XYZ file of N, CA, C and O in Angstrom:
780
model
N -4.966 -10.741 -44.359
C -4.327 -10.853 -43.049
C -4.431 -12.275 -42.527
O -3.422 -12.829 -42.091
N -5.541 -12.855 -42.549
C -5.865 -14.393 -42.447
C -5.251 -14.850 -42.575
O -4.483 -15.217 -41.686
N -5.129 -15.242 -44.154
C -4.742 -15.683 -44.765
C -3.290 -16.832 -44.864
O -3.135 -18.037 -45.066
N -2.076 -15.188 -44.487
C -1.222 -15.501 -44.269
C -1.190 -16.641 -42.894
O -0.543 -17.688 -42.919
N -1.603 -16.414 -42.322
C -1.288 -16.626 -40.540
C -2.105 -18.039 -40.830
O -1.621 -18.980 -40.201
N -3.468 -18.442 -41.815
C -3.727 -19.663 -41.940
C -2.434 -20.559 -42.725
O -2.312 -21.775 -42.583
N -1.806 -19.983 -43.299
C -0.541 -20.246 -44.381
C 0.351 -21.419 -42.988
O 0.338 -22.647 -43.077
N 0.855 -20.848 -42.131
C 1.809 -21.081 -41.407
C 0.774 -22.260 -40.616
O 1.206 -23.412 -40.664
N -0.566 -22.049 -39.888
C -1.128 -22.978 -39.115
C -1.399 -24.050 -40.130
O -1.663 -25.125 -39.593
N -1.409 -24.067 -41.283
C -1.803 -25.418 -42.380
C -0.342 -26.790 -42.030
O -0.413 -27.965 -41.671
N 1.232 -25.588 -42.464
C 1.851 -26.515 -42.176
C 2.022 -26.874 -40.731
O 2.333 -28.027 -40.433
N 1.854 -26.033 -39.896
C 2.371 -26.399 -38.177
C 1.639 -27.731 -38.379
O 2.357 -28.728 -38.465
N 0.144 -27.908 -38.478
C -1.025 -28.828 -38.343
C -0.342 -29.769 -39.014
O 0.092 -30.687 -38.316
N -0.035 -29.823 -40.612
C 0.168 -30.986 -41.073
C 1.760 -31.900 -40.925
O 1.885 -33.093 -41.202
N 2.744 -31.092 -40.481
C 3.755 -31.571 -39.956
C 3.776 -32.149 -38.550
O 4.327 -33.170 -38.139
N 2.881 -31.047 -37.779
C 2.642 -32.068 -36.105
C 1.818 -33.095 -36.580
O 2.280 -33.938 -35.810
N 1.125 -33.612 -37.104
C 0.022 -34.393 -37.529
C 1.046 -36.023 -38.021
O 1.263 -37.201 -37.740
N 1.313 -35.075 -38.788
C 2.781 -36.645 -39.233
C 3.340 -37.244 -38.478
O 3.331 -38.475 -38.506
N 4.049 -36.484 -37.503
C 5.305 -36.621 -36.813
C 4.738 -36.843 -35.148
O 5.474 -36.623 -34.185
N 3.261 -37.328 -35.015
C 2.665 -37.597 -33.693
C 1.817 -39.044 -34.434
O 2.185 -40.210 -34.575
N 0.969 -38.563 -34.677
C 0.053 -40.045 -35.613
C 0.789 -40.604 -36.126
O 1.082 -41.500 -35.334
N 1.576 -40.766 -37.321
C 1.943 -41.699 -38.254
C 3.296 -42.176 -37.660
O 3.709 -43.328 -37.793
N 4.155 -40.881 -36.784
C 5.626 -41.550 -36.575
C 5.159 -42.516 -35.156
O 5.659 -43.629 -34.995
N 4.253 -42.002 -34.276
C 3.805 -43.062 -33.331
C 3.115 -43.981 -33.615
O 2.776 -44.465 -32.535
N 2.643 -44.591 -34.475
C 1.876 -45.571 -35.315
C 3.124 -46.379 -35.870
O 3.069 -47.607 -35.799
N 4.410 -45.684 -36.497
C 5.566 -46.670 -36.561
C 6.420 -47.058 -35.551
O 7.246 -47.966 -35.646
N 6.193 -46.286 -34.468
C 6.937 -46.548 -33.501
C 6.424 -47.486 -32.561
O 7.209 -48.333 -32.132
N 4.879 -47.483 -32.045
C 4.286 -47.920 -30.789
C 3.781 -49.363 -31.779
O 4.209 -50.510 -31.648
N 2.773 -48.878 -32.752
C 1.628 -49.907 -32.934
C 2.373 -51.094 -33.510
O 2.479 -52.224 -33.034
N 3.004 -50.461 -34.950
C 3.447 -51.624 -36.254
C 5.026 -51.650 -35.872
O 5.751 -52.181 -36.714
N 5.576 -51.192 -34.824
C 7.037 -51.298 -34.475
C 7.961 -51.234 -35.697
O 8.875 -52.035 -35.891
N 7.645 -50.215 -36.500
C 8.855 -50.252 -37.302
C 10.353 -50.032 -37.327
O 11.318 -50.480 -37.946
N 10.106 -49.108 -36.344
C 11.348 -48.250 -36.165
C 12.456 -49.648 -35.522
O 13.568 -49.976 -35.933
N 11.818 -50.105 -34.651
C 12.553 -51.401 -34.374
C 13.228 -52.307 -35.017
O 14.173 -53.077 -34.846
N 12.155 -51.862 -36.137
C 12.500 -53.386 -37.461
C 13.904 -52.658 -37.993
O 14.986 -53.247 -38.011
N 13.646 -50.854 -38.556
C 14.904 -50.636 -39.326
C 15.945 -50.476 -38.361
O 17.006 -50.323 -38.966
N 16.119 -50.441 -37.003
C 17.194 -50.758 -36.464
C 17.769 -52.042 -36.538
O 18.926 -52.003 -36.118
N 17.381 -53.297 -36.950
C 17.686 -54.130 -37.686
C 19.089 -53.798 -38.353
O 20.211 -54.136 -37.975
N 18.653 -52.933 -39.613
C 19.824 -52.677 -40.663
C 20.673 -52.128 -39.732
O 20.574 -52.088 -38.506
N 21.581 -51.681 -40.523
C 22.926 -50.312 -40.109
C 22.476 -49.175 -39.803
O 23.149 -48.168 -40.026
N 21.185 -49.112 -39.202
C 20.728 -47.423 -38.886
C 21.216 -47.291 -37.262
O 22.127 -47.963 -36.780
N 20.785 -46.749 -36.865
C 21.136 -45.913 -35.874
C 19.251 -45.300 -35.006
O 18.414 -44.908 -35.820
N 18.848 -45.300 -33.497
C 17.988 -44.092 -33.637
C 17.943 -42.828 -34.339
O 16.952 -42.552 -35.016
N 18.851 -42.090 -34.250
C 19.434 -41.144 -35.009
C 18.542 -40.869 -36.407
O 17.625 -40.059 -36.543
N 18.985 -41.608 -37.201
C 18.951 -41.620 -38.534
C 17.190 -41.904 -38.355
O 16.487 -41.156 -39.035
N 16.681 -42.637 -37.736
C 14.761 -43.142 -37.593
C 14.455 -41.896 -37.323
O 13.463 -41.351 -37.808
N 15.487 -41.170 -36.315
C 13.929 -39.819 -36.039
C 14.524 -38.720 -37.022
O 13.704 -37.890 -37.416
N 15.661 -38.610 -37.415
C 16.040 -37.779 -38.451
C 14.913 -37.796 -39.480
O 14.089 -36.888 -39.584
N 14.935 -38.791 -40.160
C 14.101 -39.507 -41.093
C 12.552 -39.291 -41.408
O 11.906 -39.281 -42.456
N 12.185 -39.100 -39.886
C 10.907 -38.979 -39.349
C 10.740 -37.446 -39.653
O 9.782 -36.974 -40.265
N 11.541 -36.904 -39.270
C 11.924 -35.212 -38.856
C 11.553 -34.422 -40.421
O 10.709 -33.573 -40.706
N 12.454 -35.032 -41.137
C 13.025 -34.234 -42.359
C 11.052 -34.933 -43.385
O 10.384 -34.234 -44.147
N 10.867 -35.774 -43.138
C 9.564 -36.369 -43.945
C 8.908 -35.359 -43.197
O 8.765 -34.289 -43.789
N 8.413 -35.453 -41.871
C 7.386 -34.492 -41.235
C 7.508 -32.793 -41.875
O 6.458 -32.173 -42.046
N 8.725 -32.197 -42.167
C 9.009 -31.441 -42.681
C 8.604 -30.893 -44.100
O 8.284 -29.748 -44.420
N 8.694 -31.882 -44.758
C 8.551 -31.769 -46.446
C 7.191 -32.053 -46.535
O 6.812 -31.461 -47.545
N 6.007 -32.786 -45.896
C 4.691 -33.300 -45.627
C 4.099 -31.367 -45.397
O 3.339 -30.668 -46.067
N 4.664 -31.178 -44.516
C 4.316 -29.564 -43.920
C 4.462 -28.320 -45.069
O 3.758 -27.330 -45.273
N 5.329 -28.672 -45.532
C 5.824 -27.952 -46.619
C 5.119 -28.035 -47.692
O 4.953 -27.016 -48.362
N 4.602 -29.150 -48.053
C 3.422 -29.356 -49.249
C 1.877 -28.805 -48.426
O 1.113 -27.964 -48.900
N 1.787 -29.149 -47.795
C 0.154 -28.261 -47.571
C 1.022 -26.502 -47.598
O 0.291 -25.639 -48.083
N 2.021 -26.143 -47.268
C 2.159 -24.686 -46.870
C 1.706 -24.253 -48.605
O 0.902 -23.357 -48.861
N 2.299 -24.967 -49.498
C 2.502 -24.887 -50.887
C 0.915 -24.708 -51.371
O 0.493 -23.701 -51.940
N 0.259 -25.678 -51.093
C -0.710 -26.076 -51.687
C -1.549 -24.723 -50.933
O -2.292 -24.108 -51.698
N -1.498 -24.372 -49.913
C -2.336 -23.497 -49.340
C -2.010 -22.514 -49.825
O -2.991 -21.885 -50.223
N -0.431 -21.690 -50.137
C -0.276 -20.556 -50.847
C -0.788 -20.819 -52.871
O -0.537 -19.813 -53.535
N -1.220 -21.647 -53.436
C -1.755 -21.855 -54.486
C -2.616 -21.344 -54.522
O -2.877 -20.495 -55.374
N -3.709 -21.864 -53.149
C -5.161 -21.537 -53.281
C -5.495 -19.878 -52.977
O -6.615 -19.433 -53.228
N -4.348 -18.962 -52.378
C -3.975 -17.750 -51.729
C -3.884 -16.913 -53.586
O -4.510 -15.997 -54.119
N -3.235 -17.453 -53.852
C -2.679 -16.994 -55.345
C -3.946 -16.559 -56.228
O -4.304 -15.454 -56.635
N -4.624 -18.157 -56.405
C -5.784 -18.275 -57.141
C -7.044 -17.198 -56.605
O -7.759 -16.503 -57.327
N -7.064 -17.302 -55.121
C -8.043 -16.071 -54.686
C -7.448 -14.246 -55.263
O -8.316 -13.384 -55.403
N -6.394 -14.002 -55.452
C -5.717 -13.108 -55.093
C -5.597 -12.552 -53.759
O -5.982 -11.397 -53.574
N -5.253 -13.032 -53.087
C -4.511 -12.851 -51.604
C -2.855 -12.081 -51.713
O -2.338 -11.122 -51.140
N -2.464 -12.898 -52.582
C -0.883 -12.759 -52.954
C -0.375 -11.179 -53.029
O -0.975 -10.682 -53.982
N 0.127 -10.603 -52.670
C 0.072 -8.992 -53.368
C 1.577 -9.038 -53.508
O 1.800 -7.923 -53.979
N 2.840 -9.689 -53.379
C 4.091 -9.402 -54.011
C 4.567 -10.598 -54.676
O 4.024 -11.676 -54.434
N 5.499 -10.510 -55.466
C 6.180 -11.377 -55.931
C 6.994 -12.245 -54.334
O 7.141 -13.413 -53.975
N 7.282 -11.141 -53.870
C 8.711 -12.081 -52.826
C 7.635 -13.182 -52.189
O 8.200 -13.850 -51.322
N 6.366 -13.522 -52.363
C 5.736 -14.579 -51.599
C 6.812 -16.145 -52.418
O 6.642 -17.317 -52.084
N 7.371 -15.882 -52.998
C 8.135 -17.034 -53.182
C 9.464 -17.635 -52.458
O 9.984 -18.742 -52.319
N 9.648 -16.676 -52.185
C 10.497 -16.815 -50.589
C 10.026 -17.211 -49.351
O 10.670 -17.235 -48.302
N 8.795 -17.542 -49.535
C 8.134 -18.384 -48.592
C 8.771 -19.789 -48.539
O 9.244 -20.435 -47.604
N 8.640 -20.020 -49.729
C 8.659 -21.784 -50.229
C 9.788 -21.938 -48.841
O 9.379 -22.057 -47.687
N 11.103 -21.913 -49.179
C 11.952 -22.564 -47.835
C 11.439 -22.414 -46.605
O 11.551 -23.340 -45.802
N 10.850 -21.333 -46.283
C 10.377 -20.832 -44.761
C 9.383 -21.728 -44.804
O 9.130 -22.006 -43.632
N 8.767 -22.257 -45.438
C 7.456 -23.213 -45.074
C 8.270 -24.597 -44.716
O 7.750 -25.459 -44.008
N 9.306 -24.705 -45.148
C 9.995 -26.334 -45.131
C 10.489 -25.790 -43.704
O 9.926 -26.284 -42.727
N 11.437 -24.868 -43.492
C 11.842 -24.873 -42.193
C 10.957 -24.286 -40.973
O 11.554 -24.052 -39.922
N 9.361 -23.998 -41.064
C 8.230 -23.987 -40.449
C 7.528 -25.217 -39.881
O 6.840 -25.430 -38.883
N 8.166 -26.261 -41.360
C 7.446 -28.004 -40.921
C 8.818 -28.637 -39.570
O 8.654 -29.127 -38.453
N 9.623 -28.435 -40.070
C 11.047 -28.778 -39.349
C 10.450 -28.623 -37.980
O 9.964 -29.435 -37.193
N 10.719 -26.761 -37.925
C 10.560 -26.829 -36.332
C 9.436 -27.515 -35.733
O 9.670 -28.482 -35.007
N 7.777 -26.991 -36.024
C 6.972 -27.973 -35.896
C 6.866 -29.520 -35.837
O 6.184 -30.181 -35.055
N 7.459 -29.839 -36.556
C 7.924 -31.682 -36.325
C 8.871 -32.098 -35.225
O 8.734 -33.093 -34.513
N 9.645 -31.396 -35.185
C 10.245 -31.798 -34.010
C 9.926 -31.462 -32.537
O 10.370 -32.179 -31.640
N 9.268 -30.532 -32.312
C 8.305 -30.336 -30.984
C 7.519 -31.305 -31.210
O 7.318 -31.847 -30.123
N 6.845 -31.936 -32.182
C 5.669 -33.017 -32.137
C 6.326 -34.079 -31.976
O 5.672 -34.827 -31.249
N 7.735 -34.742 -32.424
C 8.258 -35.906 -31.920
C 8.641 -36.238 -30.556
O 8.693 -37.289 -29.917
N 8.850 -35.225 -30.352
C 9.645 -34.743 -28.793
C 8.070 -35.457 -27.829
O 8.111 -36.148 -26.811
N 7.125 -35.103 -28.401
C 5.585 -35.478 -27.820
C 5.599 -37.195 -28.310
O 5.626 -37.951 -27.339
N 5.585 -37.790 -29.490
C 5.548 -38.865 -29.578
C 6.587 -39.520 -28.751
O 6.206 -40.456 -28.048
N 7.761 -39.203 -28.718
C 9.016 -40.391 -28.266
C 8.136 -40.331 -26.513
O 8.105 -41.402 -25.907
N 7.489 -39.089 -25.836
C 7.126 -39.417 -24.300
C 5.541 -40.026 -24.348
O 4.841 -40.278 -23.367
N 5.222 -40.169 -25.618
C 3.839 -40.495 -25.294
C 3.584 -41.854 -25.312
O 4.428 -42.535 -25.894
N 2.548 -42.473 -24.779
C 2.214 -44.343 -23.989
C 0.759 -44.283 -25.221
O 0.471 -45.369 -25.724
N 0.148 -43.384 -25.532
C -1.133 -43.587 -26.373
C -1.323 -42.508 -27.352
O -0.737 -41.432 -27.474
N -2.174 -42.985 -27.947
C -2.752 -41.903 -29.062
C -3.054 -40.838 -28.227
O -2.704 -39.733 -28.643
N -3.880 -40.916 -26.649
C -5.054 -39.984 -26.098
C -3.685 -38.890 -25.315
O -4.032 -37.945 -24.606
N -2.543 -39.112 -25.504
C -1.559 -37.856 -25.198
C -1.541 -37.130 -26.039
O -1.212 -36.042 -25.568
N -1.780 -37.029 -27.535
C -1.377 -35.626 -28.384
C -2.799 -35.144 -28.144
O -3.168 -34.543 -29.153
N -3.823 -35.170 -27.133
C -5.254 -34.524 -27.325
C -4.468 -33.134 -26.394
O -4.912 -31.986 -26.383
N -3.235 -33.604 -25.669
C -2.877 -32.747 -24.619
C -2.118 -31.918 -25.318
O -2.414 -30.793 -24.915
N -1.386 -31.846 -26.059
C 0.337 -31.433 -26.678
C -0.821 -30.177 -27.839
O -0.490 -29.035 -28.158
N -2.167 -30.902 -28.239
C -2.921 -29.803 -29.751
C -3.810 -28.828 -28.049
O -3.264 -27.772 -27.731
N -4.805 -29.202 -27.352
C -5.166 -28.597 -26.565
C -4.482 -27.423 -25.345
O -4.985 -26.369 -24.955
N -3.059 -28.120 -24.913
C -2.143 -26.956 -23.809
C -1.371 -26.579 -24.262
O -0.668 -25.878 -23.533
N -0.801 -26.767 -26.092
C 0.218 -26.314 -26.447
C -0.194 -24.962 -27.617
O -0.418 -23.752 -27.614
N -0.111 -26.097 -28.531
C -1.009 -25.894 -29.943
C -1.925 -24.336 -30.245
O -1.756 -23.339 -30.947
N -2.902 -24.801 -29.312
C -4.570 -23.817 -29.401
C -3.668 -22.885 -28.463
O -2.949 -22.283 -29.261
N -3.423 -22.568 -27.484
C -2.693 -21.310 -26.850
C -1.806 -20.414 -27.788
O -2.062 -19.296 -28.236
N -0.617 -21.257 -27.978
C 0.089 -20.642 -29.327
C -0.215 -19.720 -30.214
O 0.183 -18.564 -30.359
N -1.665 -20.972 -31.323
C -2.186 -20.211 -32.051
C -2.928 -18.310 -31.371
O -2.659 -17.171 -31.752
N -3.788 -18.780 -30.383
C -4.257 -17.259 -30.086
C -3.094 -16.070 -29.453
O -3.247 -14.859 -29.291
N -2.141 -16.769 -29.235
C -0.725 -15.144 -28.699
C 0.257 -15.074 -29.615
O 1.250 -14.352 -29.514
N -0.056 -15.998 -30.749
C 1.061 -16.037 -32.328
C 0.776 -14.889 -33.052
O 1.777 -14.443 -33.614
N -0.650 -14.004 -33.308
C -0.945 -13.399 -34.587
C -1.674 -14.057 -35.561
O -2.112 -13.556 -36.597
N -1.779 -15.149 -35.202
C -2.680 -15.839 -36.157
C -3.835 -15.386 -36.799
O -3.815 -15.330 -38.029
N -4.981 -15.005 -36.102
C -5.956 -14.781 -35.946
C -6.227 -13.092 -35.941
O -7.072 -12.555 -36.656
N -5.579 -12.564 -35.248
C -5.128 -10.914 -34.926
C -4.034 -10.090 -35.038
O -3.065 -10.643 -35.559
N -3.860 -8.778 -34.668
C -2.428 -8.495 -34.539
C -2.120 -8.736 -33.297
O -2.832 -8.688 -32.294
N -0.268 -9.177 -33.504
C -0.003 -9.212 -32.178
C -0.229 -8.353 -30.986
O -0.460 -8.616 -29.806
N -0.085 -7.201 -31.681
C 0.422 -5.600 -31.393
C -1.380 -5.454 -30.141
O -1.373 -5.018 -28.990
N -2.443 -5.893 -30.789
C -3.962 -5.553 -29.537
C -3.362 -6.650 -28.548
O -4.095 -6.546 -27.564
N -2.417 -7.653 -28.273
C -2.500 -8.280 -27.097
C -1.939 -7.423 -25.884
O -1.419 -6.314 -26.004
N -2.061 -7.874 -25.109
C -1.515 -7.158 -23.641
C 0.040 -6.849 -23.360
O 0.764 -7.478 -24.131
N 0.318 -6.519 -22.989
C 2.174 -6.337 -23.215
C 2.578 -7.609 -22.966
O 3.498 -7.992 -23.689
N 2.017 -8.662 -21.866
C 3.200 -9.685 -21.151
C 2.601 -10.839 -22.142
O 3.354 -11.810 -22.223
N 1.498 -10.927 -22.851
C 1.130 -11.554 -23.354
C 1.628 -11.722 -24.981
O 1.489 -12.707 -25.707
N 2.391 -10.124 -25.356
C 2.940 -9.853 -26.470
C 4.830 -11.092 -26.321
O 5.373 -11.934 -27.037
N 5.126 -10.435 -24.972
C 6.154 -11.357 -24.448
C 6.214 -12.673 -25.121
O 6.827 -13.047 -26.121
N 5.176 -13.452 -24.062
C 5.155 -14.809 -24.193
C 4.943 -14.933 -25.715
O 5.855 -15.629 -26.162
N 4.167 -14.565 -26.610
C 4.097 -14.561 -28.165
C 4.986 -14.991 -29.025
O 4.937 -15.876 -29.879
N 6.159 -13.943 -28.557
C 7.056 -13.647 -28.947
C 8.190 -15.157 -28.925
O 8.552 -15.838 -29.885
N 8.431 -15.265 -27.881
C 9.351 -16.786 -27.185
C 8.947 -17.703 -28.202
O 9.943 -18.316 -28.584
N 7.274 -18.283 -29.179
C 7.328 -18.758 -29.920
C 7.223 -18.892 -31.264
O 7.115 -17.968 -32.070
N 7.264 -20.395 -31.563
C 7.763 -20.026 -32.901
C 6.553 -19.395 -33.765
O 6.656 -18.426 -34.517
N 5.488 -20.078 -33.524
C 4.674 -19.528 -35.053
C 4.454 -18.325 -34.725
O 3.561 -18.000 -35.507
N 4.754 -17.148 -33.867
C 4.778 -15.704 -33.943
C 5.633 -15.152 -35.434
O 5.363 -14.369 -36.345
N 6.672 -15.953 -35.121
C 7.658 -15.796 -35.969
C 7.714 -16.042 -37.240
O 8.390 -15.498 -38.113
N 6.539 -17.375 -37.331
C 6.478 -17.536 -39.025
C 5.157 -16.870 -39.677
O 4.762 -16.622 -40.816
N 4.647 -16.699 -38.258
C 3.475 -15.872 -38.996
C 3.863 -14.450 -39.494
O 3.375 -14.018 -40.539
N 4.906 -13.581 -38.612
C 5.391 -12.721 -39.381
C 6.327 -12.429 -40.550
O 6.407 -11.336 -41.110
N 7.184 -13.771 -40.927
C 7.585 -14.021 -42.090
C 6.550 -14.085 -42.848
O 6.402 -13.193 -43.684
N 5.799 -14.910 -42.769
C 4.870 -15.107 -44.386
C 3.920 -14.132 -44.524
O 3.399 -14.021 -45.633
N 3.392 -12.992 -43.145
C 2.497 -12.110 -43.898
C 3.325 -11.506 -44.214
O 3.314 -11.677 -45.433
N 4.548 -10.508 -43.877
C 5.410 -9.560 -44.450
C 5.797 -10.153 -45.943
O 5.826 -9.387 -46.907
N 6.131 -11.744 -46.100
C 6.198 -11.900 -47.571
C 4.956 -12.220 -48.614
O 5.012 -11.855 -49.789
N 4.243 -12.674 -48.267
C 3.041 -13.379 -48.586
C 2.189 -12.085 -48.968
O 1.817 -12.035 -50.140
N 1.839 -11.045 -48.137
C 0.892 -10.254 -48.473
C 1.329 -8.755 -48.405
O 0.503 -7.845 -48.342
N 2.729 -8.548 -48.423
C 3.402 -7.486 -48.207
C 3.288 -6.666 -46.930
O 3.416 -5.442 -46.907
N 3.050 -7.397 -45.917
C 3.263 -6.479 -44.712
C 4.373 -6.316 -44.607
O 5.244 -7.019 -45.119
N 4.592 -5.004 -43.668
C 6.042 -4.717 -43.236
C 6.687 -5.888 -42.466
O 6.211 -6.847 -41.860
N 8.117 -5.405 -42.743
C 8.887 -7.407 -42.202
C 10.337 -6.739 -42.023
O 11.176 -6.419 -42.865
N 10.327 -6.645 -40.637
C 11.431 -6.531 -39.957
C 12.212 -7.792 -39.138
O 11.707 -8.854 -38.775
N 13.357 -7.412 -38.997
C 13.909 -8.557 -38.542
C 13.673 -9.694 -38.932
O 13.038 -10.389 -38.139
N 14.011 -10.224 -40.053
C 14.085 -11.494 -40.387
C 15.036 -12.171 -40.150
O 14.755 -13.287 -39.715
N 16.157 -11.926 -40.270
C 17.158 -12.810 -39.522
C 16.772 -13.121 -37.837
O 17.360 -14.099 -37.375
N 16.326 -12.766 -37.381
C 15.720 -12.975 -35.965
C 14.684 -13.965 -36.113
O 14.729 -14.992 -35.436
N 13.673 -13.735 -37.009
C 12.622 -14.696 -36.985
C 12.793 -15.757 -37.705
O 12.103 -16.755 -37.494
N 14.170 -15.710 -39.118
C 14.593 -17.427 -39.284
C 15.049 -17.996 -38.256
O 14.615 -19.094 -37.907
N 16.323 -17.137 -37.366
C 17.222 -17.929 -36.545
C 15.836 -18.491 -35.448
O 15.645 -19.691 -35.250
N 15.092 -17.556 -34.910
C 14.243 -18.639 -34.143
C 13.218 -19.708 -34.022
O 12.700 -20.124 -32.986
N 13.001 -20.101 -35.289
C 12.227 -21.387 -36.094
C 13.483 -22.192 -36.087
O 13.670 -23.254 -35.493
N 14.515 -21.366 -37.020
C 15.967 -23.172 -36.782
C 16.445 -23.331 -35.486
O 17.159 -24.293 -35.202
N 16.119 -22.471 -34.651
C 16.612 -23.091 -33.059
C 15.846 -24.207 -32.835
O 16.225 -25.369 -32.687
N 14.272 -23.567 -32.819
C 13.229 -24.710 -32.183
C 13.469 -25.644 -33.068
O 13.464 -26.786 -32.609
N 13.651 -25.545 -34.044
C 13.609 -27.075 -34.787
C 14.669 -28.083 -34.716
O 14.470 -29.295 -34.635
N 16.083 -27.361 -34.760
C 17.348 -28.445 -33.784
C 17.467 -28.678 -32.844
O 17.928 -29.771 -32.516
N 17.030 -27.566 -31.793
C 17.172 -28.169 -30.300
C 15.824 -29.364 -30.194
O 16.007 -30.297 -29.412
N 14.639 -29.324 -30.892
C 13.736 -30.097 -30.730
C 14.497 -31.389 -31.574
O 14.972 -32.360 -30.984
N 14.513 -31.275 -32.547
C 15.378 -32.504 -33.254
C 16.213 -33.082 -31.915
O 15.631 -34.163 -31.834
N 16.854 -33.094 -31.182
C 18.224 -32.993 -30.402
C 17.523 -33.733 -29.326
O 17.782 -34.905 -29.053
N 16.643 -33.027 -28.733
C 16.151 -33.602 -27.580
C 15.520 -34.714 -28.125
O 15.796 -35.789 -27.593
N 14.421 -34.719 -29.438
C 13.659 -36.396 -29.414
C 14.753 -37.366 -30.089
O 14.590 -38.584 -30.027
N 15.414 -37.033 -30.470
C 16.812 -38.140 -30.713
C 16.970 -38.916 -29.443
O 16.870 -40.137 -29.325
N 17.323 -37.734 -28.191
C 17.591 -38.658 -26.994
C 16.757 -39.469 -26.317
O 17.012 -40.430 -25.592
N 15.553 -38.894 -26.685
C 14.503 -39.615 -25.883
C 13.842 -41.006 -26.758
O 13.438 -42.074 -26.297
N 13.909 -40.549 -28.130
C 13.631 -41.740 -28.562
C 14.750 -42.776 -28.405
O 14.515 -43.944 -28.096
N 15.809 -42.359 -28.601
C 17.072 -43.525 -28.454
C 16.795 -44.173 -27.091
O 16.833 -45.404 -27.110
N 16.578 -43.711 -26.149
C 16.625 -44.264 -24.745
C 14.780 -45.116 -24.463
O 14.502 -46.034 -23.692
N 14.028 -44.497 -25.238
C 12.901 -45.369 -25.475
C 13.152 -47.074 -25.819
O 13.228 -48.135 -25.200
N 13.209 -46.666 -26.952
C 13.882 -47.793 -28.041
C 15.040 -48.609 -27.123
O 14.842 -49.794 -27.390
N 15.998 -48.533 -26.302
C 16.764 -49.144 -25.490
C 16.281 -50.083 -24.534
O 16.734 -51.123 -24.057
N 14.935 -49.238 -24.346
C 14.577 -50.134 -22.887
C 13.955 -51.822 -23.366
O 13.638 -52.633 -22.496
């Protein structure tokens, strides 16, 4: 049961982790992003860039963590291989809520806020840790609205054969958060970068 639900918090962690530290480290400290606006890029294309790396970064720990799941025997179906994409589009959405945090943040000491009031809440009304189903009804609600509820119930229903309903519901709401988040730090970084 863990297991799974650690599956999904490995990549959330290592895709927000990218796409707050390292893309604000190119953005604030070593000004890169500045430099490749130089070439023929565009903002656009810098946080795209940022987005789709933070993504595939997320996607390799999801990988590497379902290995070590395998090797324990955790695994109990084949369809845990239908994970693999859901972990890339798990880093997606996750990366782009974390850029959306870098393009407004002035220091490192802002993502202590974005892992502490965002992050750690999440995790305890996601399923992570428990079933959703012992939380309180309004608390099942709010759960629900995000995303890693959603990937946590993709990957245990595939990952360890729990029952798995509605999946088209729980892809479409990981690729929302992850384009509308894409969408919004486009604008904000573009208008950063302007000033």
């Amino acid at each position: 049961f863990l297991g799974s639900g650690m599956l999904c918090y490995g990549v959330m962690n290592s895709a927000s982790f990218e796409a707050l530290y390292s893309a604000f480290t190119r953005l604030k400290i070593q000004r890169t992003w500045e430099g490749i606006l130089h070439a023929p890029m565009t903002p656009t294309d810098v946080v795209l860039g940022e987005w789709v790396w933070a993504g595939i970064k997320g996607a390799f720990s999801g990988i590497a963590i379902l290995a070590v799941m395998t090797a324990m025997g955790l695994v109990k179906s084949a369809a845990a291989l239908w994970i693999l994409p859901i972990v890339l589009l798990i880093g997606l959405a996750f990366a782009s809520l974390a850029l959306i945090v870098t393009a407004l943040a002035n220091s490192y000491d802002m993502f202590t806020y974005y892992f502490s009031l965002f992050m750690m809440p999440m995790m305890l009304v996601s399923g992570v840790f428990f079933p959703l189903q012992q939380l309180p009804h309004a608390v099942q609600i709010i759960g629900q609205l995000l995303p890693l509820a959603h990937a946590t119930a993709l990957s245990r229903g595939l990952v360890v054969g729990a029952p798995l309903d509605h999946v088209a519901v729980h892809v479409l709401v990981i690729a929302l958060y992850g384009a509308v988040g894409v969408m919004i730090a486009v604008r904000l970084v573009t208008r950063r970068l302007s000033r």
